[in-house]
Amino acid sequence: TQDGEVSKTQQKKDAKAKKLADKKAGKGSDEFAAEPVEPSTATKEVFKLNSNLTPVDIIKELFAKAIDAGFQDARAAGFEDIRVNRKTLEYQVNAALDIQTLKSKIPNLLPGGPQAIARKIISLLPKNDFLSKVGVTQQGFIMVELSSKFLHDEVANRVVKGVLPKSVQKSTVLVDFSSPNIAKEMHVGHLRSTIIGDTICRFFEFLGNKVYRVNHIGDWGTQFGMLLCYIEDSEKDFLQRSNSITSLTTLYKAAKIKFDEDPVFKKRSQERVVELQKGEPKAREIWKVLCDISRKEFHKLYSRLNVQLTEYGESFYNEMIPKVIEELEQKGLVEISDGAQCIFVEPNLPPLIVRKRDGGFNYDSTDMAALHYRIFSMKADTVIVITDVGQAEHFKLIYGAGAKAGWTQGKRVEHVGFGLVQDESGHKFKTRSGETVPLVSLLDEAVERMTKTLNGRIDEGKCPLTREEVAHAADVVGHASVKYFDLRQNPSSNYIFSYDKMLDDKGDTAVYLLYSRARIASILRKAQAQHNVDIEKLVKDCSSILKLQDETEIALAFELLQFHDILKLAIRDLLPNQLCKYLYDLCGYYSRWNNKCIVRFLFSLFSF
């Protein structure tokens, strides 16, 4: 135009071209691009970096100080929602938009909307070496980048010291998981509870918490009256002969059929379990043998899965139940309904039955006693129970009754429910004959398939293992594949069990993760064996020789720094699959870096 200004048509063309260029560069549309804003030089406070804080924790503290300084009573706006943009290696802070929602409550709020609020917040940020750039998008999102120095120092620190826990708030955590039933083989359903529970324990243990790994085995209840009657009627030589978990499972199935079909036998079974609970000697003798046989088989499987547990079976709480019920009565929580002692937790839920009309106890009685013992005797600050989703309502009643009794105040009590393991057709995973798949058979099959795969690769000249090494490798990879394939699912979801998918060396599998780890180990071995690299000296001198230059190096370093924040989210949500996704993504960042940056001696991260 004559006045030298760019025409509106040309402006639109330029904006469209920029938008397209940003999209190709992975930056998104320009309305989300952050305009750099410099913090005020008048800010005198200097932020001291706490090495025990995660990147998100540090960002929260920085912005909390700025918001406290500029916006009275605004921290309640929920500004702690920090998101990560892995494409641009930035963190997104939504504080300005959150504060804008409190406009009616905050006097003299800046005009101009979220952008103006964001600029004010940035101007009040304490001086720090943590952030290299801070900007504001058109919508008021604050985008921050980590400084190169922080990235360098964090990576170097982990090379030297290893991955140490951050943001530790030690407490006592109790995780109730696995929980198989006596006289029955562990099946595929126990796989989920055992693996998810073990992983959650490892999360808390890594952070230095005292963790109780509780195996709440089913060694009490009506089914034992059924077993006792059947053994006494039909298996009179039971105590003299040798029995296995397989024979017990067969016996259990036969007893269950008779229990369901014979009302007289059912009545006798219900009466017999009351006698067991009262300590009748003959009943206790048979019960103890059943428990001992089952326990030995459970321990074999736990050893294969590398899982540690301490047994606190249902019977452990039997003597505690009367006193717990008495306490609940004294608190006015117990009512008589149809002859049974009940607690009505919520109007629309069935009652919690703490004593049956025949005077016997049930799962409700036992679980209330267990909750009481865990909180008051074991001093647990957090109680987590892992079972199938079908028990969600039961634990809602247990925790609700515990809250009414005042037991759970200030405690974290959670139920993690897991979904079904299904076959290719979407039905419950079973054998061809329709039986539940024993867990030992499932693990054996995974190891056998991996053995066949490794031997095949050796035949093709694609595997450096010797024949003698195959057995150990197949055992490690087979078990890891089963465990990881389960853990990568959302616990509450059903999933289709597939040996082919879980043993694939491509995609989100344990095989792929282990392969990535093996590639790194191979580089280390070659560096020492072929190039005489002194690994110990390299680690010692890491800080002075570490160089983060290529974009794939910087992206890999940035991703490494996400670990502690991902772990915090996984603990908050009790979702191991969040950490699985992180590990899979991390392997992808490593692969992209490894493919682009030639490894000369050890890592291109280091200069020689």
Short mmCIF file of N, CA and C in Angstrom, two decimals, residues 276-364:
data_model
loop_
_atom_site.label_atom_id
_atom_site.label_comp_id
_atom_site.label_asym_id
_atom_site.label_seq_id
_atom_site.Cartn_x
_atom_site.Cartn_y
_atom_site.Cartn_z
N LEU A 276 -14.95 -75.07 62.37
CA LEU A 276 -13.54 -74.77 62.04
C LEU A 276 -13.13 -73.45 62.68
N GLN A 277 -13.99 -72.46 62.55
CA GLN A 277 -13.69 -71.14 63.10
C GLN A 277 -13.59 -71.16 64.62
N LYS A 278 -14.29 -72.11 65.24
CA LYS A 278 -14.23 -72.22 66.71
C LYS A 278 -13.06 -73.07 67.17
N GLY A 279 -12.33 -73.71 66.22
CA GLY A 279 -11.12 -74.44 66.57
C GLY A 279 -11.28 -75.92 66.76
N GLU A 280 -12.31 -76.54 66.21
CA GLU A 280 -12.51 -77.98 66.35
C GLU A 280 -11.26 -78.71 65.82
N PRO A 281 -10.63 -79.61 66.62
CA PRO A 281 -9.32 -80.19 66.30
C PRO A 281 -9.24 -80.90 64.95
N LYS A 282 -10.19 -81.78 64.65
CA LYS A 282 -10.13 -82.55 63.41
C LYS A 282 -10.22 -81.62 62.19
N ALA A 283 -11.10 -80.65 62.28
CA ALA A 283 -11.25 -79.68 61.19
C ALA A 283 -9.96 -78.89 60.99
N ARG A 284 -9.36 -78.48 62.10
CA ARG A 284 -8.12 -77.71 62.02
C ARG A 284 -6.98 -78.54 61.43
N GLU A 285 -6.94 -79.84 61.73
CA GLU A 285 -5.87 -80.70 61.22
C GLU A 285 -5.93 -80.81 59.71
N ILE A 286 -7.13 -81.07 59.17
CA ILE A 286 -7.28 -81.17 57.71
C ILE A 286 -7.00 -79.82 57.06
N TRP A 287 -7.54 -78.77 57.67
CA TRP A 287 -7.34 -77.41 57.14
C TRP A 287 -5.86 -77.06 57.04
N LYS A 288 -5.08 -77.43 58.04
CA LYS A 288 -3.65 -77.11 58.04
C LYS A 288 -2.92 -77.83 56.90
N VAL A 289 -3.28 -79.07 56.64
CA VAL A 289 -2.66 -79.81 55.53
C VAL A 289 -2.99 -79.15 54.20
N LEU A 290 -4.25 -78.77 54.02
CA LEU A 290 -4.66 -78.06 52.80
C LEU A 290 -3.82 -76.80 52.59
N CYS A 291 -3.63 -76.05 53.66
CA CYS A 291 -2.87 -74.79 53.58
C CYS A 291 -1.41 -75.04 53.25
N ASP A 292 -0.81 -76.04 53.88
CA ASP A 292 0.63 -76.32 53.68
C ASP A 292 0.92 -76.73 52.23
N ILE A 293 0.07 -77.60 51.67
CA ILE A 293 0.26 -78.04 50.28
C ILE A 293 0.15 -76.85 49.33
N SER A 294 -0.87 -76.04 49.53
CA SER A 294 -1.11 -74.89 48.66
C SER A 294 0.02 -73.87 48.77
N ARG A 295 0.45 -73.62 49.99
CA ARG A 295 1.47 -72.60 50.24
C ARG A 295 2.77 -72.92 49.50
N LYS A 296 3.16 -74.20 49.49
CA LYS A 296 4.38 -74.60 48.80
C LYS A 296 4.30 -74.28 47.30
N GLU A 297 3.15 -74.55 46.70
CA GLU A 297 2.98 -74.28 45.27
C GLU A 297 2.96 -72.78 44.99
N PHE A 298 2.33 -72.01 45.86
CA PHE A 298 2.33 -70.56 45.68
C PHE A 298 3.75 -70.01 45.68
N HIS A 299 4.55 -70.49 46.60
CA HIS A 299 5.92 -69.98 46.73
C HIS A 299 6.75 -70.28 45.48
N LYS A 300 6.51 -71.42 44.84
CA LYS A 300 7.22 -71.75 43.61
C LYS A 300 6.93 -70.71 42.52
N LEU A 301 5.67 -70.34 42.40
CA LEU A 301 5.29 -69.35 41.39
C LEU A 301 5.83 -67.97 41.72
N TYR A 302 5.77 -67.58 42.99
CA TYR A 302 6.30 -66.27 43.38
C TYR A 302 7.80 -66.19 43.11
N SER A 303 8.49 -67.30 43.28
CA SER A 303 9.92 -67.33 43.00
C SER A 303 10.17 -67.12 41.51
N ARG A 304 9.36 -67.75 40.68
CA ARG A 304 9.50 -67.58 39.22
C ARG A 304 9.25 -66.14 38.81
N LEU A 305 8.30 -65.48 39.45
CA LEU A 305 7.94 -64.11 39.10
C LEU A 305 8.78 -63.07 39.83
N ASN A 306 9.67 -63.53 40.71
CA ASN A 306 10.52 -62.63 41.51
C ASN A 306 9.66 -61.68 42.34
N VAL A 307 8.70 -62.25 43.04
CA VAL A 307 7.76 -61.47 43.86
C VAL A 307 7.89 -61.90 45.32
N GLN A 308 7.99 -60.92 46.20
CA GLN A 308 8.08 -61.17 47.63
C GLN A 308 6.74 -60.84 48.30
N LEU A 309 6.28 -61.71 49.17
CA LEU A 309 5.02 -61.49 49.88
C LEU A 309 5.11 -62.05 51.29
N THR A 310 4.34 -61.45 52.19
CA THR A 310 4.21 -61.97 53.55
C THR A 310 2.75 -62.37 53.76
N GLU A 311 2.55 -63.59 54.20
CA GLU A 311 1.19 -64.10 54.31
C GLU A 311 0.46 -63.57 55.55
N TYR A 312 -0.68 -62.96 55.30
CA TYR A 312 -1.65 -62.61 56.34
C TYR A 312 -3.00 -63.10 55.82
N GLY A 313 -3.26 -64.40 55.98
CA GLY A 313 -4.48 -64.97 55.42
C GLY A 313 -5.73 -64.53 56.17
N GLU A 314 -6.87 -64.88 55.63
CA GLU A 314 -8.14 -64.52 56.25
C GLU A 314 -8.22 -65.05 57.69
N SER A 315 -7.65 -66.24 57.91
CA SER A 315 -7.70 -66.84 59.25
C SER A 315 -6.93 -66.03 60.29
N PHE A 316 -5.96 -65.25 59.83
CA PHE A 316 -5.14 -64.44 60.74
C PHE A 316 -5.99 -63.49 61.56
N TYR A 317 -7.10 -63.04 60.98
CA TYR A 317 -7.93 -62.01 61.61
C TYR A 317 -9.10 -62.60 62.40
N ASN A 318 -9.23 -63.92 62.40
CA ASN A 318 -10.42 -64.54 62.99
C ASN A 318 -10.63 -64.16 64.45
N GLU A 319 -9.56 -64.20 65.25
CA GLU A 319 -9.69 -63.90 66.68
C GLU A 319 -9.96 -62.41 66.94
N MET A 320 -9.68 -61.57 65.95
CA MET A 320 -9.86 -60.12 66.14
C MET A 320 -11.29 -59.67 65.86
N ILE A 321 -12.02 -60.47 65.09
CA ILE A 321 -13.33 -60.03 64.60
C ILE A 321 -14.31 -59.64 65.71
N PRO A 322 -14.49 -60.46 66.76
CA PRO A 322 -15.47 -60.08 67.80
C PRO A 322 -15.21 -58.69 68.41
N LYS A 323 -13.95 -58.40 68.71
CA LYS A 323 -13.64 -57.10 69.31
C LYS A 323 -13.90 -55.95 68.34
N VAL A 324 -13.61 -56.19 67.06
CA VAL A 324 -13.86 -55.16 66.05
C VAL A 324 -15.36 -54.89 65.93
N ILE A 325 -16.16 -55.95 65.93
CA ILE A 325 -17.61 -55.78 65.86
C ILE A 325 -18.12 -55.04 67.10
N GLU A 326 -17.54 -55.40 68.25
CA GLU A 326 -17.94 -54.72 69.50
C GLU A 326 -17.65 -53.23 69.42
N GLU A 327 -16.50 -52.87 68.86
CA GLU A 327 -16.17 -51.44 68.72
C GLU A 327 -17.16 -50.74 67.79
N LEU A 328 -17.51 -51.41 66.69
CA LEU A 328 -18.46 -50.83 65.75
C LEU A 328 -19.85 -50.68 66.39
N GLU A 329 -20.21 -51.63 67.25
CA GLU A 329 -21.48 -51.53 67.97
C GLU A 329 -21.46 -50.34 68.93
N GLN A 330 -20.35 -50.17 69.63
CA GLN A 330 -20.24 -49.06 70.58
C GLN A 330 -20.32 -47.70 69.89
N LYS A 331 -19.90 -47.67 68.63
CA LYS A 331 -19.98 -46.43 67.86
C LYS A 331 -21.36 -46.22 67.25
N GLY A 332 -22.26 -47.17 67.48
CA GLY A 332 -23.63 -47.04 66.99
C GLY A 332 -23.79 -47.30 65.51
N LEU A 333 -22.89 -48.06 64.93
CA LEU A 333 -22.92 -48.29 63.49
C LEU A 333 -23.61 -49.59 63.10
N VAL A 334 -23.80 -50.50 64.06
CA VAL A 334 -24.33 -51.83 63.75
C VAL A 334 -25.83 -51.88 63.99
N GLU A 335 -26.56 -52.41 63.00
CA GLU A 335 -28.01 -52.59 63.11
C GLU A 335 -28.36 -54.05 62.82
N ILE A 336 -29.45 -54.52 63.40
CA ILE A 336 -29.93 -55.87 63.13
C ILE A 336 -30.88 -55.81 61.94
N SER A 337 -30.57 -56.62 60.92
CA SER A 337 -31.42 -56.67 59.73
C SER A 337 -31.59 -58.12 59.32
N ASP A 338 -32.84 -58.61 59.39
CA ASP A 338 -33.14 -59.99 59.03
C ASP A 338 -32.27 -60.97 59.83
N GLY A 339 -32.04 -60.64 61.08
CA GLY A 339 -31.29 -61.53 61.97
C GLY A 339 -29.79 -61.38 61.92
N ALA A 340 -29.26 -60.60 60.95
CA ALA A 340 -27.81 -60.41 60.81
C ALA A 340 -27.41 -59.03 61.33
N GLN A 341 -26.16 -58.90 61.76
CA GLN A 341 -25.63 -57.61 62.21
C GLN A 341 -25.03 -56.90 61.00
N CYS A 342 -25.56 -55.72 60.73
CA CYS A 342 -25.20 -55.02 59.49
C CYS A 342 -24.78 -53.57 59.76
N ILE A 343 -24.00 -53.03 58.81
CA ILE A 343 -23.69 -51.60 58.78
C ILE A 343 -24.21 -51.06 57.46
N PHE A 344 -25.05 -50.05 57.53
CA PHE A 344 -25.60 -49.43 56.33
C PHE A 344 -24.74 -48.21 56.00
N VAL A 345 -23.90 -48.37 54.97
CA VAL A 345 -22.92 -47.34 54.62
C VAL A 345 -23.56 -46.22 53.82
N GLU A 346 -24.29 -46.60 52.77
CA GLU A 346 -24.96 -45.62 51.91
C GLU A 346 -26.36 -46.12 51.60
N PRO A 347 -27.31 -45.21 51.41
CA PRO A 347 -28.70 -45.62 51.19
C PRO A 347 -28.90 -46.54 49.99
N ASN A 348 -28.16 -46.31 48.92
CA ASN A 348 -28.38 -47.07 47.68
C ASN A 348 -27.48 -48.29 47.54
N LEU A 349 -26.76 -48.62 48.59
CA LEU A 349 -25.87 -49.77 48.55
C LEU A 349 -26.37 -50.85 49.51
N PRO A 350 -26.07 -52.11 49.22
CA PRO A 350 -26.46 -53.17 50.16
C PRO A 350 -25.71 -53.01 51.48
N PRO A 351 -26.22 -53.59 52.55
CA PRO A 351 -25.55 -53.44 53.85
C PRO A 351 -24.26 -54.27 53.91
N LEU A 352 -23.37 -53.85 54.78
CA LEU A 352 -22.17 -54.62 55.09
C LEU A 352 -22.54 -55.55 56.24
N ILE A 353 -22.45 -56.85 56.02
CA ILE A 353 -22.86 -57.84 57.03
C ILE A 353 -21.63 -58.24 57.84
N VAL A 354 -21.55 -57.80 59.08
CA VAL A 354 -20.37 -58.09 59.89
C VAL A 354 -20.53 -59.38 60.72
N ARG A 355 -21.79 -59.85 60.88
CA ARG A 355 -22.01 -61.16 61.50
C ARG A 355 -23.29 -61.75 60.90
N LYS A 356 -23.19 -62.99 60.41
CA LYS A 356 -24.34 -63.62 59.77
C LYS A 356 -25.38 -64.02 60.82
N ARG A 357 -26.57 -64.34 60.37
CA ARG A 357 -27.66 -64.68 61.29
C ARG A 357 -27.37 -65.94 62.10
N ASP A 358 -26.49 -66.83 61.55
CA ASP A 358 -26.14 -68.05 62.29
C ASP A 358 -24.99 -67.82 63.27
N GLY A 359 -24.55 -66.56 63.38
CA GLY A 359 -23.47 -66.22 64.30
C GLY A 359 -22.09 -66.31 63.70
N GLY A 360 -22.00 -66.80 62.46
CA GLY A 360 -20.70 -66.94 61.81
C GLY A 360 -20.22 -65.64 61.18
N PHE A 361 -18.96 -65.66 60.77
CA PHE A 361 -18.36 -64.50 60.13
C PHE A 361 -18.21 -64.74 58.63
N ASN A 362 -18.00 -63.69 57.89
CA ASN A 362 -17.87 -63.80 56.44
C ASN A 362 -16.77 -62.85 55.95
N TYR A 363 -16.73 -62.62 54.63
CA TYR A 363 -15.70 -61.75 54.06
C TYR A 363 -15.79 -60.33 54.63
N ASP A 364 -17.01 -59.85 54.82
CA ASP A 364 -17.18 -58.50 55.37
C ASP A 364 -16.56 -58.41 56.76
#
